Amino acid sequence: MRCYVRLMHRDDILQVTEIDREAFPTLWPPANYQHELNNRLAHYIVACDEEKRVGAPSVKAIPEKRHSGLVSRVRRLFNYDRFLGNEPPSSAREYIVGFAGFWIMADEAHITNIAVRNIHRRQGIGELLLIALVELAAKLDARIITLEVRASNIAAQSLYSKYGFTQVGLRRGYYTDDKEDGVIMSTPDISAATFQACLRQLKQAHSKKWGIALCEVAS
Ligand SMILES: CC(C)(COP(=O)(O)OP(=O)(O)OC[C@H]1O[C@@H](n2cnc3c(N)ncnc32)[C@H](O)[C@@H]1OP(=O)(O)O)[C@@H](O)C(=O)NCCC(=O)NCCS
């Protein structure tokens, strides 16, 4: 499958929630992506199948909250709404195969989620999303990327390790549903030349293996 990555829009929420529920069935309450798209710290991306289309979403995009004159001028100046995915997408019918996101806090990007539809796993999509997240974090001037992952989640830990994340801590009983431990992982400085060189190599290898050339994440 050929796919591309872009920022998440409101019209994606239905499909993203579906993928979230499939990937994290026991997590309660479910993540609220409507809320996340309003959160200025949060940045979410989706991977879409280049060829497949689905029916128009059945949820209506929620109107944007009104901002005061100064705030809306600043948002316009930096094209903030477009960057956050608050503008309507050109096509509302793309088929989303996976999504990922992080919160930026100071110089740290904290990955909140990464998930691929079950039927599309092991086809390089999770890796594509991680590459895009790392590049987006670097563009937003993050220095490190961190996350928590279930101790039993070998697939995700292996993906993160491939991209230079190492275990830096353990939160005992972190997951509320079953009290499983959370492994804290972190990258080294992502702006360092050594990290960037590794990223380039991994990206090239991924592109060669899967035939997907990742462009800069489009809005
Ligand atoms: C983790 C996840 C996003 C990986 O997505 P994916 O598209 O299947 O992964 P890819 O095909 O891009 O694989 C990339 C790398 O991930 C690792 N990986 C993926 N699936 C794996 C598995 N089942 N076992 C071991 N390693 C695995 C490997 O290192 C792989 O690199 P390789 O191909 O060189 O071996 C996917 O399994 C998923 O959605 N899981 C449920 C949600 C989740 O647990 N998210 C993590 C929350 S912290």
XYZ file of C-alpha atoms and ligand atoms in Angstrom:
267
model
C 0.000 0.000 0.000
C 1.211 3.527 -0.741
C 0.370 6.152 1.810
C 1.157 9.689 2.838
C 1.134 11.586 6.117
C -0.618 14.859 6.901
C -1.863 16.777 9.937
C -5.087 15.528 11.514
C -8.307 17.414 10.739
C -11.665 17.445 12.481
C -13.209 15.290 9.805
C -10.707 12.552 10.678
C -11.935 12.154 14.249
C -14.402 9.360 13.517
C -11.813 7.153 11.822
C -9.093 8.047 14.318
C -11.382 7.151 17.236
C -12.155 3.841 15.539
C -8.423 3.068 15.257
C -7.862 4.199 18.844
C -10.628 1.900 20.145
C -9.254 -1.024 18.191
C -5.693 -0.431 19.437
C -6.515 0.446 23.055
C -9.819 -1.333 23.828
C -9.397 -1.310 27.602
C -8.354 2.306 27.988
C -11.074 4.292 29.773
C -12.151 6.985 29.221
C -11.330 6.862 25.501
C -9.117 9.658 24.182
C -11.091 12.728 23.112
C -9.622 13.864 19.805
C -12.082 16.722 19.464
C -10.537 18.106 22.614
C -7.005 17.293 21.475
C -7.411 19.299 18.260
C -8.289 22.338 20.378
C -5.222 21.866 22.505
C -2.398 24.119 21.384
C 0.212 21.815 22.885
C -1.027 18.831 20.889
C 0.053 17.916 17.357
C -1.548 14.986 15.577
C -0.875 13.383 12.223
C -2.618 10.709 10.180
C -1.378 8.250 7.544
C -3.769 7.866 4.617
C -4.015 5.227 1.915
C -3.188 6.895 -1.399
C -5.729 4.870 -3.344
C -8.628 3.981 -1.069
C -11.524 6.332 -0.292
C -14.330 6.015 2.263
C -17.792 7.607 2.546
C -18.152 11.144 3.881
C -17.868 11.352 7.681
C -21.134 11.241 9.583
C -20.008 13.693 12.273
C -20.170 17.397 11.529
C -17.097 19.495 12.079
C -17.561 21.516 15.246
C -17.492 25.286 14.673
C -14.354 26.965 15.953
C -14.636 28.948 19.137
C -14.419 32.725 18.562
C -11.196 34.394 19.582
C -10.620 37.960 20.633
C -9.320 40.411 18.032
C -5.674 40.176 19.038
C -5.694 36.367 19.356
C -7.342 35.899 15.962
C -4.884 38.360 14.339
C -1.937 36.430 15.779
C -3.480 33.124 14.650
C -3.955 34.526 11.135
C -0.436 35.926 11.099
C 1.099 32.530 11.833
C -1.491 30.609 9.830
C -2.071 28.778 13.095
C -5.431 27.250 12.209
C -4.036 25.646 9.100
C -1.083 24.318 11.078
C -3.360 22.862 13.753
C -5.634 21.262 11.211
C -8.608 23.445 12.135
C -9.306 24.298 8.521
C -11.537 22.004 6.531
C -9.557 19.441 4.546
C -9.634 19.532 0.781
C -10.903 15.957 0.711
C -12.939 14.516 3.565
C -12.920 10.980 2.221
C -9.391 9.735 2.653
C -8.986 6.324 4.251
C -6.893 6.661 7.398
C -4.704 3.671 8.239
C -2.956 5.039 11.311
C -2.384 8.110 13.415
C 0.032 9.485 15.989
C 0.516 12.553 18.112
C 2.505 14.323 20.749
C 2.289 17.182 23.183
C 5.009 19.800 23.120
C 6.080 21.051 26.539
C 9.083 23.380 26.506
C 11.746 21.476 24.564
C 10.143 18.064 25.058
C 7.719 16.321 22.717
C 5.773 13.665 24.601
C 4.192 11.035 22.353
C 0.600 10.476 23.473
C -0.375 7.915 20.869
C 0.649 5.978 17.819
C -1.591 3.309 16.307
C -2.134 1.496 13.042
C -5.272 -0.378 11.984
C -4.894 -4.060 12.797
C -5.202 -5.197 9.200
C -2.452 -2.785 8.081
C 0.160 -3.578 10.701
C 3.668 -4.761 9.780
C 3.604 -2.811 6.540
C 5.880 0.024 7.630
C 3.085 2.439 8.572
C 3.927 2.702 12.273
C 7.502 3.489 11.292
C 6.365 6.058 8.738
C 4.304 7.780 11.434
C 7.208 7.757 13.878
C 9.581 9.278 11.296
C 7.004 11.999 10.601
C 6.552 12.660 14.338
C 10.294 12.971 14.905
C 10.635 15.368 11.974
C 7.684 17.445 13.162
C 9.078 17.567 16.711
C 12.447 18.773 15.359
C 10.691 21.416 13.275
C 8.928 22.631 16.419
C 12.313 22.906 18.165
C 11.898 19.966 20.527
C 15.189 18.574 21.810
C 13.978 15.246 23.143
C 11.018 12.963 22.571
C 9.614 10.914 25.447
C 6.751 8.477 25.965
C 5.312 5.773 28.198
C 4.669 2.316 26.836
C 3.235 -0.798 28.435
C 5.925 -3.136 29.715
C 4.355 -5.964 27.658
C 4.139 -3.958 24.410
C 7.148 -5.439 22.663
C 6.064 -4.312 19.169
C 5.970 -0.643 20.154
C 9.140 -0.830 22.256
C 10.962 -2.422 19.366
C 9.779 0.343 17.019
C 10.950 3.037 19.446
C 14.306 1.322 20.074
C 14.924 1.218 16.342
C 14.677 5.036 16.393
C 17.097 5.563 19.255
C 14.693 5.614 22.208
C 16.042 3.983 25.341
C 14.416 3.137 28.650
C 14.998 5.924 31.160
C 12.571 4.896 33.869
C 9.652 2.776 34.985
C 6.287 3.871 36.369
C 4.957 1.021 38.491
C 1.235 0.306 37.968
C 0.979 3.264 35.577
C -1.930 1.897 33.508
C -5.171 2.282 35.416
C -7.117 -0.545 33.744
C -4.840 -3.402 34.811
C -2.059 -1.680 36.784
C 0.566 -2.706 34.254
C 3.914 -0.934 34.555
C 4.745 1.866 32.135
C 8.225 1.942 30.631
C 9.457 5.515 30.139
C 11.507 5.896 26.980
C 13.377 8.877 25.617
C 15.509 9.867 22.659
C 18.864 11.586 22.990
C 19.007 15.169 21.675
C 17.164 14.965 18.341
C 18.900 18.077 17.052
C 22.338 16.426 17.415
C 24.103 15.634 14.143
C 24.523 11.965 15.115
C 20.803 11.524 15.740
C 19.887 13.308 12.503
C 22.352 11.141 10.531
C 20.798 7.946 11.975
C 17.315 9.265 11.197
C 18.280 9.941 7.578
C 19.668 6.425 7.212
C 16.596 4.805 8.750
C 14.313 6.928 6.606
C 16.171 5.903 3.453
C 16.047 2.234 4.423
C 12.321 2.521 5.158
C 11.628 4.264 1.878
C 13.595 1.622 -0.047
C 11.837 -1.254 1.726
C 8.283 0.077 1.461
C 8.488 2.359 -1.546
C 7.106 5.287 0.437
C 8.908 8.607 0.199
C 7.852 10.764 3.135
C 7.551 14.428 2.220
C 7.309 17.134 4.836
C 4.026 16.596 6.719
C 1.375 18.433 4.739
C -1.541 20.241 6.303
C 3.181 -0.328 17.521
C 2.528 -0.184 16.143
C 2.104 1.278 15.945
C 3.562 -0.565 15.068
O 2.979 -0.288 13.799
P 3.292 -1.159 12.490
O 2.794 -0.410 11.333
O 2.795 -2.550 12.655
O 4.896 -1.203 12.527
P 5.893 -1.270 11.286
O 5.408 -2.279 10.298
O 6.139 0.098 10.785
O 7.197 -1.830 11.988
C 8.271 -0.976 12.358
C 9.091 -1.607 13.459
O 8.266 -1.806 14.620
C 8.662 -3.016 15.286
N 7.531 -3.942 15.277
C 6.316 -3.720 14.738
N 5.501 -4.759 14.997
C 6.222 -5.651 15.699
C 5.913 -6.906 16.277
N 4.708 -7.452 16.146
N 6.877 -7.534 16.987
C 8.106 -6.990 17.122
N 8.455 -5.779 16.603
C 7.517 -5.123 15.892
C 9.847 -3.556 14.512
O 11.003 -2.969 15.090
C 9.635 -2.978 13.138
O 10.826 -2.819 12.417
P 11.306 -3.989 11.411
O 10.263 -4.037 10.320
O 12.634 -3.524 10.944
O 11.320 -5.255 12.223
C 1.305 -1.150 16.001
O 1.677 -2.448 16.411
C 0.071 -0.733 16.787
O -0.760 0.055 16.316
N -0.074 -1.258 18.028
C -1.231 -0.928 18.856
C -1.116 0.463 19.429
C 0.103 0.604 20.320
O 0.423 -0.281 21.093
N 0.769 1.785 20.222
C 1.910 2.107 21.029
C 1.483 2.882 22.204
S 2.881 3.376 23.186
